[in-house]
Coordinates of C-alpha atoms in Angstrom, one line a residue:
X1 CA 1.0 -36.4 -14.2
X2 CA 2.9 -35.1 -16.9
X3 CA 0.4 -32.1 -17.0
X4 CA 1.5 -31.8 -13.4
X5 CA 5.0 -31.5 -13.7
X6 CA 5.2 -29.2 -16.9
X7 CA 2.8 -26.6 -14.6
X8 CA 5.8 -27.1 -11.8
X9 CA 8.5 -26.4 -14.6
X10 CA 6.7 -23.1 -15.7
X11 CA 6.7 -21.9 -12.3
X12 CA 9.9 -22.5 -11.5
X13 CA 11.0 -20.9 -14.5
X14 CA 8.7 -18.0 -14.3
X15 CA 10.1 -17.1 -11.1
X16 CA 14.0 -17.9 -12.2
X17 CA 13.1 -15.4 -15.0
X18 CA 11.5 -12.6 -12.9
X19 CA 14.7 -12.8 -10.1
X20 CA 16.8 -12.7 -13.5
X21 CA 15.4 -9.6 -14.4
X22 CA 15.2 -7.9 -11.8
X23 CA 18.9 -8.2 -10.8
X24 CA 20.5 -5.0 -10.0
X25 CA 23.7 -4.1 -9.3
X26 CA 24.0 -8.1 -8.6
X27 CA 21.6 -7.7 -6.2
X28 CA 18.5 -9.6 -6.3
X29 CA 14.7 -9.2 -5.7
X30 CA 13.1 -12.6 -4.6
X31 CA 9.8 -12.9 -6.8
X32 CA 8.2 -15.6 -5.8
X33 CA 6.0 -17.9 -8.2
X34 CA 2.5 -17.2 -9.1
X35 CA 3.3 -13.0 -9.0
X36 CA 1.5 -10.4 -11.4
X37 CA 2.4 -7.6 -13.4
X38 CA 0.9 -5.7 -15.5
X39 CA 1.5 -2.5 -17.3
X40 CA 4.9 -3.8 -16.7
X41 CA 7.2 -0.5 -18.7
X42 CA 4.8 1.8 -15.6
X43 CA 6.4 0.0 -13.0
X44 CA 9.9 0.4 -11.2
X45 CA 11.4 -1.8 -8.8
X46 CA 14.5 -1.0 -6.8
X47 CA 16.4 -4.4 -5.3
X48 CA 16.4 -6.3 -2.5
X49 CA 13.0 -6.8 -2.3
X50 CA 10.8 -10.1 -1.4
X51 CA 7.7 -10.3 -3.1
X52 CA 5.7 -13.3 -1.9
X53 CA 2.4 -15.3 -3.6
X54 CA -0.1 -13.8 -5.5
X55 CA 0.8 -10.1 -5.1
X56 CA -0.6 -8.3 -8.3
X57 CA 1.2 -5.0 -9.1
X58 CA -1.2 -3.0 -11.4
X59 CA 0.1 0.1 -13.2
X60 CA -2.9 1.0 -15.9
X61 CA -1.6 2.1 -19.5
X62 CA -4.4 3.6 -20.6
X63 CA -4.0 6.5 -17.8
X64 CA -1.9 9.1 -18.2
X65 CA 0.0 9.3 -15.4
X66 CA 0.1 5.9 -13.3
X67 CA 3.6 4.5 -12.2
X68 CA 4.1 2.1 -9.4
X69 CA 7.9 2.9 -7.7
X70 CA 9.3 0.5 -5.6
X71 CA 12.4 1.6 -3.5
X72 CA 14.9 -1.2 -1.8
X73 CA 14.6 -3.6 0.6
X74 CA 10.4 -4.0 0.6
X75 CA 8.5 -7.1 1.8
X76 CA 5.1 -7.6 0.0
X77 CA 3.5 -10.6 1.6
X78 CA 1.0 -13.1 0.5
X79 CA -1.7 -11.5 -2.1
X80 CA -0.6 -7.9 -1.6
X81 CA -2.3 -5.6 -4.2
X82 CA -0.7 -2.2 -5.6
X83 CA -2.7 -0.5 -8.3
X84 CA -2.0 3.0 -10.2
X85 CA -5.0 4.4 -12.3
X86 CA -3.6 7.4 -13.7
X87 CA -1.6 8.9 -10.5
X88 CA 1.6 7.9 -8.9
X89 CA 2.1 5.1 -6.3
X90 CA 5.2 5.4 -4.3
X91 CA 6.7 2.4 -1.5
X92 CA 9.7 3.7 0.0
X93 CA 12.5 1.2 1.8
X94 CA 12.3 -1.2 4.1
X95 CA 7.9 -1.1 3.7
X96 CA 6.7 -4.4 5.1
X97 CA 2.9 -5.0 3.9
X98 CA 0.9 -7.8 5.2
X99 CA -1.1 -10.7 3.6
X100 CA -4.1 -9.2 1.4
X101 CA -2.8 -5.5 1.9
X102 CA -4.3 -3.1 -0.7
X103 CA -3.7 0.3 -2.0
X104 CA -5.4 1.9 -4.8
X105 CA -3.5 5.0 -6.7
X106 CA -6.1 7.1 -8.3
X107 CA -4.9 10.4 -6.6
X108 CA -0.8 10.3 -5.4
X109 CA -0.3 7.7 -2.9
X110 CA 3.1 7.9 -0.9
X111 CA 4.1 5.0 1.7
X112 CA 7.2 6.6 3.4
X113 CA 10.3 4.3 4.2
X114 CA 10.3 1.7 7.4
X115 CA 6.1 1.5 7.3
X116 CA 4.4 -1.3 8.4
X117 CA 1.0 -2.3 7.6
X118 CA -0.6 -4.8 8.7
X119 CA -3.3 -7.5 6.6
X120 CA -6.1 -6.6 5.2
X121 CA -5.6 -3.3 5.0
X122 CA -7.4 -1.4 2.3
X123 CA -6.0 2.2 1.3
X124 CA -8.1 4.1 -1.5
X125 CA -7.5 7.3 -2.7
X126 CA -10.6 8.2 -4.2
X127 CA -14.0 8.8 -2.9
X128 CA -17.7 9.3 -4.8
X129 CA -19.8 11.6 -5.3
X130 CA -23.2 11.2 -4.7
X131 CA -26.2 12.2 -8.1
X132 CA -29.7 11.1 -7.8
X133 CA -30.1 8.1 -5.7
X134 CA -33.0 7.4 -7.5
X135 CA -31.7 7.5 -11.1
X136 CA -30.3 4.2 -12.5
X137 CA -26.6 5.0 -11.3
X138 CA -26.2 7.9 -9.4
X139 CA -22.2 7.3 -8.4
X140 CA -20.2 9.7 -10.0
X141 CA -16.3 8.7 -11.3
X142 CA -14.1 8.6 -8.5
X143 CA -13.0 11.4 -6.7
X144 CA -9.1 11.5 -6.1
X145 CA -7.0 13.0 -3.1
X146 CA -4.0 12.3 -2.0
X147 CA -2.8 9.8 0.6
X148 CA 0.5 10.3 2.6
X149 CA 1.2 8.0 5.3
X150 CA 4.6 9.3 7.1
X151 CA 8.0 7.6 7.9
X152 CA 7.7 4.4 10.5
X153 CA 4.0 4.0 10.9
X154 CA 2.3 1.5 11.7
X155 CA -1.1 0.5 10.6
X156 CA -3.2 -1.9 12.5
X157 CA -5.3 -5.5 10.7
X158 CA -8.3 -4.4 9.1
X159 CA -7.8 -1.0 8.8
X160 CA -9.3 1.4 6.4
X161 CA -7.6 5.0 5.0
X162 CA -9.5 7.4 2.9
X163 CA -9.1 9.4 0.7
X164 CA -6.9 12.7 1.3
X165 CA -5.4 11.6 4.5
X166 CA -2.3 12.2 6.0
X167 CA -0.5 9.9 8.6
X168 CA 2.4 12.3 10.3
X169 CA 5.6 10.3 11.1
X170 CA 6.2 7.5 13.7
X171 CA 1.8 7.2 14.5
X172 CA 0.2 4.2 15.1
X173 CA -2.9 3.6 13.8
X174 CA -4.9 0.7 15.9
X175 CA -6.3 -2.6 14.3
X176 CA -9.9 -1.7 12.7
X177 CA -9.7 2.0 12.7
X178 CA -11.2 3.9 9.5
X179 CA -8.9 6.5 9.0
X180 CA -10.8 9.6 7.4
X181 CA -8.7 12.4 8.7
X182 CA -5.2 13.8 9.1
X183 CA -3.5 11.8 11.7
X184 CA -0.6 14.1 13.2
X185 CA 2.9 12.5 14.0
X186 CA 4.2 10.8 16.8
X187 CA 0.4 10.0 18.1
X188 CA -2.0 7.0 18.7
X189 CA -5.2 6.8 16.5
X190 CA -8.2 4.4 16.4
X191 CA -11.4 3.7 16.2
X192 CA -14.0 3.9 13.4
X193 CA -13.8 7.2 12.5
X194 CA -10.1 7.0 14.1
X195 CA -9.7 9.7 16.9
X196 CA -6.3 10.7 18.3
X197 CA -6.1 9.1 22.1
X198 CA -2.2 9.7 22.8
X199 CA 0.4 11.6 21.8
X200 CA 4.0 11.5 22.9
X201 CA 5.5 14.7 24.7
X202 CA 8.9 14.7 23.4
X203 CA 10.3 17.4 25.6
X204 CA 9.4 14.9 28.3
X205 CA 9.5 11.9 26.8
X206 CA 6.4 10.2 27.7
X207 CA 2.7 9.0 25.8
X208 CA 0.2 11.4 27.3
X209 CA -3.4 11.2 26.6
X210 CA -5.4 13.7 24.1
X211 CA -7.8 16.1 24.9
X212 CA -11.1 14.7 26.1
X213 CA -9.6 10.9 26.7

């Protein structure tokens, strides 16, 4: 019991600490209990953000390179996962990420402001390269590119984005798509590899369907 109760103390304390230290300008991120850092001095953190239970924010020391920036006003849900390896990863404002969202920095990853994404997401910004198949490990080190996903997308559950993609402003991208090409703004993606099947005419103001749809 005691055991019990000195666990509880730690957590509430932890997360008194983390709010503490976060404070900016007197305004305060909410960091819930049970949240990691690490490579803590790679990782900035702007204010008013809620960061929920068991998000891990990963910024590796050992790379040249890697930061984690967090702008204002961000919800990071349940188990969310950000991780730099030697490259920059960037959240803009008002980001909402779902339960179990994960982005992986080894080339630049940018998340524009007023994003959603939805869980399970898994962005990666590296790809292999094949050797030998038939020597004992024939994956090569990763292979960065660049991710940019555009201001007020929205990314479908269970959705996948490769590396060197670009999502233009405003798209949607549907639940379960794998994303392995540029997505241009204001359209309507999906499928597995996503395809473009809308875009919206804004001299007329309407959705219209692509090409070949």
């Amino acid at each position: 019991m005691l055991i019990y109760y000195f666990g509880k103390f730690i957590a509430a304390l932890r997360w008194s600490l983390f709010r503490i230290f976060f404070s900016k300008s007197g305004l305060l991120n909410y960091v819930y209990p049970s949240v990691e850092f690490v490579g803590f001095k790679k990782i900035n953190i702007g204010f008013g953000n809620v960061i929920r239970r068991y998000c891990l924010f990963h910024s590796d020391v050992f790379k040249s390179g890697s930061l984690i920036s967090i702008g204002n006003g961000n919800v990071f849900s349940n188990g969310a996962t950000l991780k730099a390896y030697g490259n920059e990863l960037i959240v803009g404002n008002q980001v909402f990420l779902g339960e179990r969202v994960q982005i992986q920095a080894f080339g630049r990853v940018v998340v524009s402001d007023k994003v959603m994404i939805a869980a399970n997401t898994f962005i990666s910004s590296s790809n292999h390269d094949l050797q030998d198949p038939l020597s004992e490990r024939y994956l090569q080190e990763e292979n960065p590119g660049d991710v940019y996903i555009g201001e007020s997308v929205w990314i479908g559950a269970n959705s996948i984005i490769t590396a060197g993609v670009s999502i233009g402003d405003k798209s949607v991208i549907g639940a379960g798509s794998v994303v392995t090409k540029n997505i241009p703004p204001f359209s309507i993606a999906l499928g597995n590899p996503a395809v473009v099947i809308k875009y919206y005419d804004k001299v007329n103001k309407k959705w219209c369907r692509a090409n070949g749809i």
